[in-house]
Amino acid sequence: MTQIKIATWNINSVRLRIAQVIRFGAEQSPDIICLQEIKCLGEQFPYDDFRAAGYEHIEVSGQKGYHGCATVSKIPIERLPTSFCPVGEARHVSVRVVPNGSDDFELHNFYIPAGGDEANIETNPKFKHKLEFLEAMRCYFTERFKVGDSQQVLVGDFNIAPHENDVWSHKQLLKVISHTPLEVGILKDLQNAHDFIDVARALIPEDEKLFSWWSYRSRDINKSDRGRRLDHIWVSQALKTQALDGGRAALEVHRDCRFWERPSDHAPITLVLNF
């Protein structure tokens, strides 16, 4: 059996927190790390640090000061030509993972737009942009499945907490972007259209609170625990066995990283795939 451990983490500036990513890599030994909100151009990305840590295969989609995604891997990867963002922002990296001795699969690393403050597409262009990005995702995966390429892994900061227990208070956040019924419904439509598996909720009961993000305004997240599950790992049905055979222990939200010095507001999530 071959195991591949994938991590996803909105790092909120990779150059500021490169030491944390390298520490995480050393402690948790993920084979692939998908980063969002790297906040740098491609030429500014800390390639040398990652290569020294064993991540020789690197694909970056960068933007000056904002957004950006990067996928770094110990396993060979091949960049896929993809286009999701309607306004051309750096919000995704798509690759084919080419491991030795197991099947290839596609890995899509997303930083879906947050959507601003008002859940109204008429008055808030950021919210409209978010919904258009989700529609672009739906269209892309419709085409991928048409050509029969169904081994897909989707990870990243989706900026949507879909279930009642993915937020600290369902009732209080129903009108707050990231948990509005409109966003949740569109994300669910995307999931259902291709029968994607939300791995966290396939392994952890929906009546259990599960968060990956806590506001910087929360001084003690363990005391208030006002979090949201904004970060996700989905797989296609063709990878159901590989994703779920390891049971609950295969998926972990690394909440302890939120207590490191000058942390990101997101915690990394890892999943072990069994091939």
mmCIF file with all atom_site columns, N, CA and C in Angstrom, residues 222-266:
data_model
loop_
_atom_site.group_PDB
_atom_site.id
_atom_site.type_symbol
_atom_site.label_atom_id
_atom_site.label_alt_id
_atom_site.label_comp_id
_atom_site.label_asym_id
_atom_site.label_entity_id
_atom_site.label_seq_id
_atom_site.pdbx_PDB_ins_code
_atom_site.Cartn_x
_atom_site.Cartn_y
_atom_site.Cartn_z
_atom_site.occupancy
_atom_site.B_iso_or_equiv
_atom_site.pdbx_formal_charge
_atom_site.auth_seq_id
_atom_site.auth_comp_id
_atom_site.auth_asym_id
_atom_site.auth_atom_id
_atom_site.pdbx_PDB_model_num
ATOM 1   N N  . ASN A 1 222 ? -9.395  28.804 22.375 1.00 0.00 ? 222 ASN A N  1
ATOM 2   C CA . ASN A 1 222 ? -9.894  27.665 23.138 1.00 0.00 ? 222 ASN A CA 1
ATOM 3   C C  . ASN A 1 222 ? -11.001 28.078 24.098 1.00 0.00 ? 222 ASN A C  1
ATOM 4   N N  . LYS A 1 223 ? -10.947 29.313 24.560 1.00 0.00 ? 223 LYS A N  1
ATOM 5   C CA . LYS A 1 223 ? -11.957 29.795 25.507 1.00 0.00 ? 223 LYS A CA 1
ATOM 6   C C  . LYS A 1 223 ? -13.246 30.164 24.790 1.00 0.00 ? 223 LYS A C  1
ATOM 7   N N  . SER A 1 224 ? -13.151 30.946 23.728 1.00 0.00 ? 224 SER A N  1
ATOM 8   C CA . SER A 1 224 ? -14.353 31.380 23.017 1.00 0.00 ? 224 SER A CA 1
ATOM 9   C C  . SER A 1 224 ? -14.751 30.396 21.925 1.00 0.00 ? 224 SER A C  1
ATOM 10  N N  . ASP A 1 225 ? -13.750 29.859 21.249 1.00 0.00 ? 225 ASP A N  1
ATOM 11  C CA . ASP A 1 225 ? -13.914 28.889 20.160 1.00 0.00 ? 225 ASP A CA 1
ATOM 12  C C  . ASP A 1 225 ? -14.946 29.347 19.130 1.00 0.00 ? 225 ASP A C  1
ATOM 13  N N  . ARG A 1 226 ? -14.846 30.595 18.726 1.00 0.00 ? 226 ARG A N  1
ATOM 14  C CA . ARG A 1 226 ? -15.755 31.135 17.713 1.00 0.00 ? 226 ARG A CA 1
ATOM 15  C C  . ARG A 1 226 ? -15.116 30.961 16.332 1.00 0.00 ? 226 ARG A C  1
ATOM 16  N N  . GLY A 1 227 ? -15.143 29.737 15.873 1.00 0.00 ? 227 GLY A N  1
ATOM 17  C CA . GLY A 1 227 ? -14.478 29.418 14.630 1.00 0.00 ? 227 GLY A CA 1
ATOM 18  C C  . GLY A 1 227 ? -15.428 29.109 13.498 1.00 0.00 ? 227 GLY A C  1
ATOM 19  N N  . ARG A 1 228 ? -14.843 28.828 12.333 1.00 0.00 ? 228 ARG A N  1
ATOM 20  C CA . ARG A 1 228 ? -15.590 28.404 11.149 1.00 0.00 ? 228 ARG A CA 1
ATOM 21  C C  . ARG A 1 228 ? -14.736 27.384 10.389 1.00 0.00 ? 228 ARG A C  1
ATOM 22  N N  . ARG A 1 229 ? -15.385 26.456 9.725  1.00 0.00 ? 229 ARG A N  1
ATOM 23  C CA . ARG A 1 229 ? -14.662 25.491 8.873  1.00 0.00 ? 229 ARG A CA 1
ATOM 24  C C  . ARG A 1 229 ? -14.684 26.024 7.446  1.00 0.00 ? 229 ARG A C  1
ATOM 25  N N  . LEU A 1 230 ? -13.655 26.793 7.122  1.00 0.00 ? 230 LEU A N  1
ATOM 26  C CA . LEU A 1 230 ? -13.551 27.404 5.800  1.00 0.00 ? 230 LEU A CA 1
ATOM 27  C C  . LEU A 1 230 ? -12.654 26.606 4.868  1.00 0.00 ? 230 LEU A C  1
ATOM 28  N N  . ASP A 1 231 ? -11.848 25.717 5.431  1.00 0.00 ? 231 ASP A N  1
ATOM 29  C CA . ASP A 1 231 ? -10.846 24.975 4.663  1.00 0.00 ? 231 ASP A CA 1
ATOM 30  C C  . ASP A 1 231 ? -11.326 23.542 4.451  1.00 0.00 ? 231 ASP A C  1
ATOM 31  N N  . HIS A 1 232 ? -11.176 23.068 3.225  1.00 0.00 ? 232 HIS A N  1
ATOM 32  C CA . HIS A 1 232 ? -11.819 21.815 2.838  1.00 0.00 ? 232 HIS A CA 1
ATOM 33  C C  . HIS A 1 232 ? -10.897 20.899 2.066  1.00 0.00 ? 232 HIS A C  1
ATOM 34  N N  . ILE A 1 233 ? -11.207 19.607 2.136  1.00 0.00 ? 233 ILE A N  1
ATOM 35  C CA . ILE A 1 233 ? -10.624 18.593 1.268  1.00 0.00 ? 233 ILE A CA 1
ATOM 36  C C  . ILE A 1 233 ? -11.776 17.750 0.731  1.00 0.00 ? 233 ILE A C  1
ATOM 37  N N  . TRP A 1 234 ? -11.939 17.773 -0.573 1.00 0.00 ? 234 TRP A N  1
ATOM 38  C CA . TRP A 1 234 ? -12.954 16.965 -1.247 1.00 0.00 ? 234 TRP A CA 1
ATOM 39  C C  . TRP A 1 234 ? -12.260 15.974 -2.162 1.00 0.00 ? 234 TRP A C  1
ATOM 40  N N  . VAL A 1 235 ? -12.916 14.833 -2.394 1.00 0.00 ? 235 VAL A N  1
ATOM 41  C CA . VAL A 1 235 ? -12.424 13.879 -3.387 1.00 0.00 ? 235 VAL A CA 1
ATOM 42  C C  . VAL A 1 235 ? -13.587 13.423 -4.254 1.00 0.00 ? 235 VAL A C  1
ATOM 43  N N  . SER A 1 236 ? -13.261 12.981 -5.453 1.00 0.00 ? 236 SER A N  1
ATOM 44  C CA . SER A 1 236 ? -14.269 12.390 -6.328 1.00 0.00 ? 236 SER A CA 1
ATOM 45  C C  . SER A 1 236 ? -14.554 10.965 -5.857 1.00 0.00 ? 236 SER A C  1
ATOM 46  N N  . GLN A 1 237 ? -15.662 10.414 -6.355 1.00 0.00 ? 237 GLN A N  1
ATOM 47  C CA . GLN A 1 237 ? -16.058 9.067  -5.946 1.00 0.00 ? 237 GLN A CA 1
ATOM 48  C C  . GLN A 1 237 ? -15.000 8.025  -6.283 1.00 0.00 ? 237 GLN A C  1
ATOM 49  N N  . ALA A 1 238 ? -14.217 8.269  -7.324 1.00 0.00 ? 238 ALA A N  1
ATOM 50  C CA . ALA A 1 238 ? -13.178 7.326  -7.705 1.00 0.00 ? 238 ALA A CA 1
ATOM 51  C C  . ALA A 1 238 ? -12.077 7.199  -6.653 1.00 0.00 ? 238 ALA A C  1
ATOM 52  N N  . LEU A 1 239 ? -12.001 8.163  -5.735 1.00 0.00 ? 239 LEU A N  1
ATOM 53  C CA . LEU A 1 239 ? -11.001 8.128  -4.658 1.00 0.00 ? 239 LEU A CA 1
ATOM 54  C C  . LEU A 1 239 ? -11.646 7.942  -3.281 1.00 0.00 ? 239 LEU A C  1
ATOM 55  N N  . LYS A 1 240 ? -12.889 7.511  -3.255 1.00 0.00 ? 240 LYS A N  1
ATOM 56  C CA . LYS A 1 240 ? -13.600 7.344  -1.977 1.00 0.00 ? 240 LYS A CA 1
ATOM 57  C C  . LYS A 1 240 ? -12.879 6.368  -1.054 1.00 0.00 ? 240 LYS A C  1
ATOM 58  N N  . THR A 1 241 ? -12.542 5.213  -1.582 1.00 0.00 ? 241 THR A N  1
ATOM 59  C CA . THR A 1 241 ? -11.872 4.207  -0.757 1.00 0.00 ? 241 THR A CA 1
ATOM 60  C C  . THR A 1 241 ? -10.534 4.712  -0.244 1.00 0.00 ? 241 THR A C  1
ATOM 61  N N  . GLN A 1 242 ? -9.761  5.331  -1.123 1.00 0.00 ? 242 GLN A N  1
ATOM 62  C CA . GLN A 1 242 ? -8.437  5.827  -0.738 1.00 0.00 ? 242 GLN A CA 1
ATOM 63  C C  . GLN A 1 242 ? -8.534  6.897  0.347  1.00 0.00 ? 242 GLN A C  1
ATOM 64  N N  . ALA A 1 243 ? -9.590  7.713  0.303  1.00 0.00 ? 243 ALA A N  1
ATOM 65  C CA . ALA A 1 243 ? -9.728  8.817  1.252  1.00 0.00 ? 243 ALA A CA 1
ATOM 66  C C  . ALA A 1 243 ? -10.324 8.388  2.584  1.00 0.00 ? 243 ALA A C  1
ATOM 67  N N  . LEU A 1 244 ? -11.203 7.401  2.566  1.00 0.00 ? 244 LEU A N  1
ATOM 68  C CA . LEU A 1 244 ? -11.965 7.068  3.771  1.00 0.00 ? 244 LEU A CA 1
ATOM 69  C C  . LEU A 1 244 ? -11.492 5.809  4.491  1.00 0.00 ? 244 LEU A C  1
ATOM 70  N N  . ASP A 1 245 ? -10.675 4.992  3.834  1.00 0.00 ? 245 ASP A N  1
ATOM 71  C CA . ASP A 1 245 ? -10.256 3.729  4.452  1.00 0.00 ? 245 ASP A CA 1
ATOM 72  C C  . ASP A 1 245 ? -9.458  3.923  5.734  1.00 0.00 ? 245 ASP A C  1
ATOM 73  N N  . GLY A 1 246 ? -8.777  5.042  5.846  1.00 0.00 ? 246 GLY A N  1
ATOM 74  C CA . GLY A 1 246 ? -7.987  5.291  7.044  1.00 0.00 ? 246 GLY A CA 1
ATOM 75  C C  . GLY A 1 246 ? -8.807  5.725  8.239  1.00 0.00 ? 246 GLY A C  1
ATOM 76  N N  . GLY A 1 247 ? -10.109 5.933  8.038  1.00 0.00 ? 247 GLY A N  1
ATOM 77  C CA . GLY A 1 247 ? -10.980 6.338  9.136  1.00 0.00 ? 247 GLY A CA 1
ATOM 78  C C  . GLY A 1 247 ? -10.693 7.752  9.597  1.00 0.00 ? 247 GLY A C  1
ATOM 79  N N  . ARG A 1 248 ? -11.279 8.075  10.716 1.00 0.00 ? 248 ARG A N  1
ATOM 80  C CA . ARG A 1 248 ? -11.188 9.437  11.238 1.00 0.00 ? 248 ARG A CA 1
ATOM 81  C C  . ARG A 1 248 ? -9.744  9.896  11.449 1.00 0.00 ? 248 ARG A C  1
ATOM 82  N N  . ALA A 1 249 ? -8.881  8.981  11.799 1.00 0.00 ? 249 ALA A N  1
ATOM 83  C CA . ALA A 1 249 ? -7.485  9.330  12.076 1.00 0.00 ? 249 ALA A CA 1
ATOM 84  C C  . ALA A 1 249 ? -6.752  9.822  10.829 1.00 0.00 ? 249 ALA A C  1
ATOM 85  N N  . ALA A 1 250 ? -7.306  9.530  9.647  1.00 0.00 ? 250 ALA A N  1
ATOM 86  C CA . ALA A 1 250 ? -6.630  9.926  8.403  1.00 0.00 ? 250 ALA A CA 1
ATOM 87  C C  . ALA A 1 250 ? -6.714  11.422 8.154  1.00 0.00 ? 250 ALA A C  1
ATOM 88  N N  . LEU A 1 251 ? -7.711  12.083 8.743  1.00 0.00 ? 251 LEU A N  1
ATOM 89  C CA . LEU A 1 251 ? -7.889  13.526 8.555  1.00 0.00 ? 251 LEU A CA 1
ATOM 90  C C  . LEU A 1 251 ? -7.678  14.244 9.878  1.00 0.00 ? 251 LEU A C  1
ATOM 91  N N  . GLU A 1 252 ? -6.892  15.311 9.822  1.00 0.00 ? 252 GLU A N  1
ATOM 92  C CA . GLU A 1 252 ? -6.604  16.051 11.056 1.00 0.00 ? 252 GLU A CA 1
ATOM 93  C C  . GLU A 1 252 ? -6.574  17.551 10.794 1.00 0.00 ? 252 GLU A C  1
ATOM 94  N N  . VAL A 1 253 ? -7.260  18.300 11.658 1.00 0.00 ? 253 VAL A N  1
ATOM 95  C CA . VAL A 1 253 ? -7.126  19.755 11.691 1.00 0.00 ? 253 VAL A CA 1
ATOM 96  C C  . VAL A 1 253 ? -6.061  20.070 12.728 1.00 0.00 ? 253 VAL A C  1
ATOM 97  N N  . HIS A 1 254 ? -4.980  20.687 12.312 1.00 0.00 ? 254 HIS A N  1
ATOM 98  C CA . HIS A 1 254 ? -3.834  20.913 13.198 1.00 0.00 ? 254 HIS A CA 1
ATOM 99  C C  . HIS A 1 254 ? -4.020  22.237 13.944 1.00 0.00 ? 254 HIS A C  1
ATOM 100 N N  . ARG A 1 255 ? -4.935  22.185 14.882 1.00 0.00 ? 255 ARG A N  1
ATOM 101 C CA . ARG A 1 255 ? -5.346  23.363 15.637 1.00 0.00 ? 255 ARG A CA 1
ATOM 102 C C  . ARG A 1 255 ? -4.186  23.974 16.423 1.00 0.00 ? 255 ARG A C  1
ATOM 103 N N  . ASP A 1 256 ? -3.225  23.153 16.803 1.00 0.00 ? 256 ASP A N  1
ATOM 104 C CA . ASP A 1 256 ? -2.102  23.652 17.595 1.00 0.00 ? 256 ASP A CA 1
ATOM 105 C C  . ASP A 1 256 ? -1.303  24.713 16.853 1.00 0.00 ? 256 ASP A C  1
ATOM 106 N N  . CYS A 1 257 ? -1.299  24.656 15.500 1.00 0.00 ? 257 CYS A N  1
ATOM 107 C CA . CYS A 1 257 ? -0.544  25.648 14.727 1.00 0.00 ? 257 CYS A CA 1
ATOM 108 C C  . CYS A 1 257 ? -1.109  27.052 14.897 1.00 0.00 ? 257 CYS A C  1
ATOM 109 N N  . ARG A 1 258 ? -2.361  27.137 15.272 1.00 0.00 ? 258 ARG A N  1
ATOM 110 C CA . ARG A 1 258 ? -2.995  28.445 15.500 1.00 0.00 ? 258 ARG A CA 1
ATOM 111 C C  . ARG A 1 258 ? -2.423  29.143 16.731 1.00 0.00 ? 258 ARG A C  1
ATOM 112 N N  . PHE A 1 259 ? -1.660  28.412 17.554 1.00 0.00 ? 259 PHE A N  1
ATOM 113 C CA . PHE A 1 259 ? -1.060  28.975 18.762 1.00 0.00 ? 259 PHE A CA 1
ATOM 114 C C  . PHE A 1 259 ? 0.423   29.274 18.592 1.00 0.00 ? 259 PHE A C  1
ATOM 115 N N  . TRP A 1 260 ? 0.964   29.017 17.402 1.00 0.00 ? 260 TRP A N  1
ATOM 116 C CA . TRP A 1 260 ? 2.359   29.354 17.169 1.00 0.00 ? 260 TRP A CA 1
ATOM 117 C C  . TRP A 1 260 ? 2.519   30.869 17.121 1.00 0.00 ? 260 TRP A C  1
ATOM 118 N N  . GLU A 1 261 ? 3.742   31.327 17.276 1.00 0.00 ? 261 GLU A N  1
ATOM 119 C CA . GLU A 1 261 ? 4.002   32.770 17.288 1.00 0.00 ? 261 GLU A CA 1
ATOM 120 C C  . GLU A 1 261 ? 3.634   33.396 15.942 1.00 0.00 ? 261 GLU A C  1
ATOM 121 N N  . ARG A 1 262 ? 2.864   34.483 15.989 1.00 0.00 ? 262 ARG A N  1
ATOM 122 C CA . ARG A 1 262 ? 2.396   35.192 14.791 1.00 0.00 ? 262 ARG A CA 1
ATOM 123 C C  . ARG A 1 262 ? 1.788   34.217 13.779 1.00 0.00 ? 262 ARG A C  1
ATOM 124 N N  . PRO A 1 263 ? 0.747   33.486 14.179 1.00 0.00 ? 263 PRO A N  1
ATOM 125 C CA . PRO A 1 263 ? 0.205   32.436 13.300 1.00 0.00 ? 263 PRO A CA 1
ATOM 126 C C  . PRO A 1 263 ? -0.675  32.998 12.202 1.00 0.00 ? 263 PRO A C  1
ATOM 127 N N  . SER A 1 264 ? -0.957  32.157 11.215 1.00 0.00 ? 264 SER A N  1
ATOM 128 C CA . SER A 1 264 ? -2.052  32.430 10.296 1.00 0.00 ? 264 SER A CA 1
ATOM 129 C C  . SER A 1 264 ? -3.351  32.305 11.074 1.00 0.00 ? 264 SER A C  1
ATOM 130 N N  . ASP A 1 265 ? -4.412  32.918 10.552 1.00 0.00 ? 265 ASP A N  1
ATOM 131 C CA . ASP A 1 265 ? -5.713  32.748 11.206 1.00 0.00 ? 265 ASP A CA 1
ATOM 132 C C  . ASP A 1 265 ? -6.365  31.416 10.839 1.00 0.00 ? 265 ASP A C  1
ATOM 133 N N  . HIS A 1 266 ? -5.750  30.677 9.921  1.00 0.00 ? 266 HIS A N  1
ATOM 134 C CA . HIS A 1 266 ? -6.213  29.349 9.542  1.00 0.00 ? 266 HIS A CA 1
ATOM 135 C C  . HIS A 1 266 ? -5.275  28.285 10.113 1.00 0.00 ? 266 HIS A C  1
#
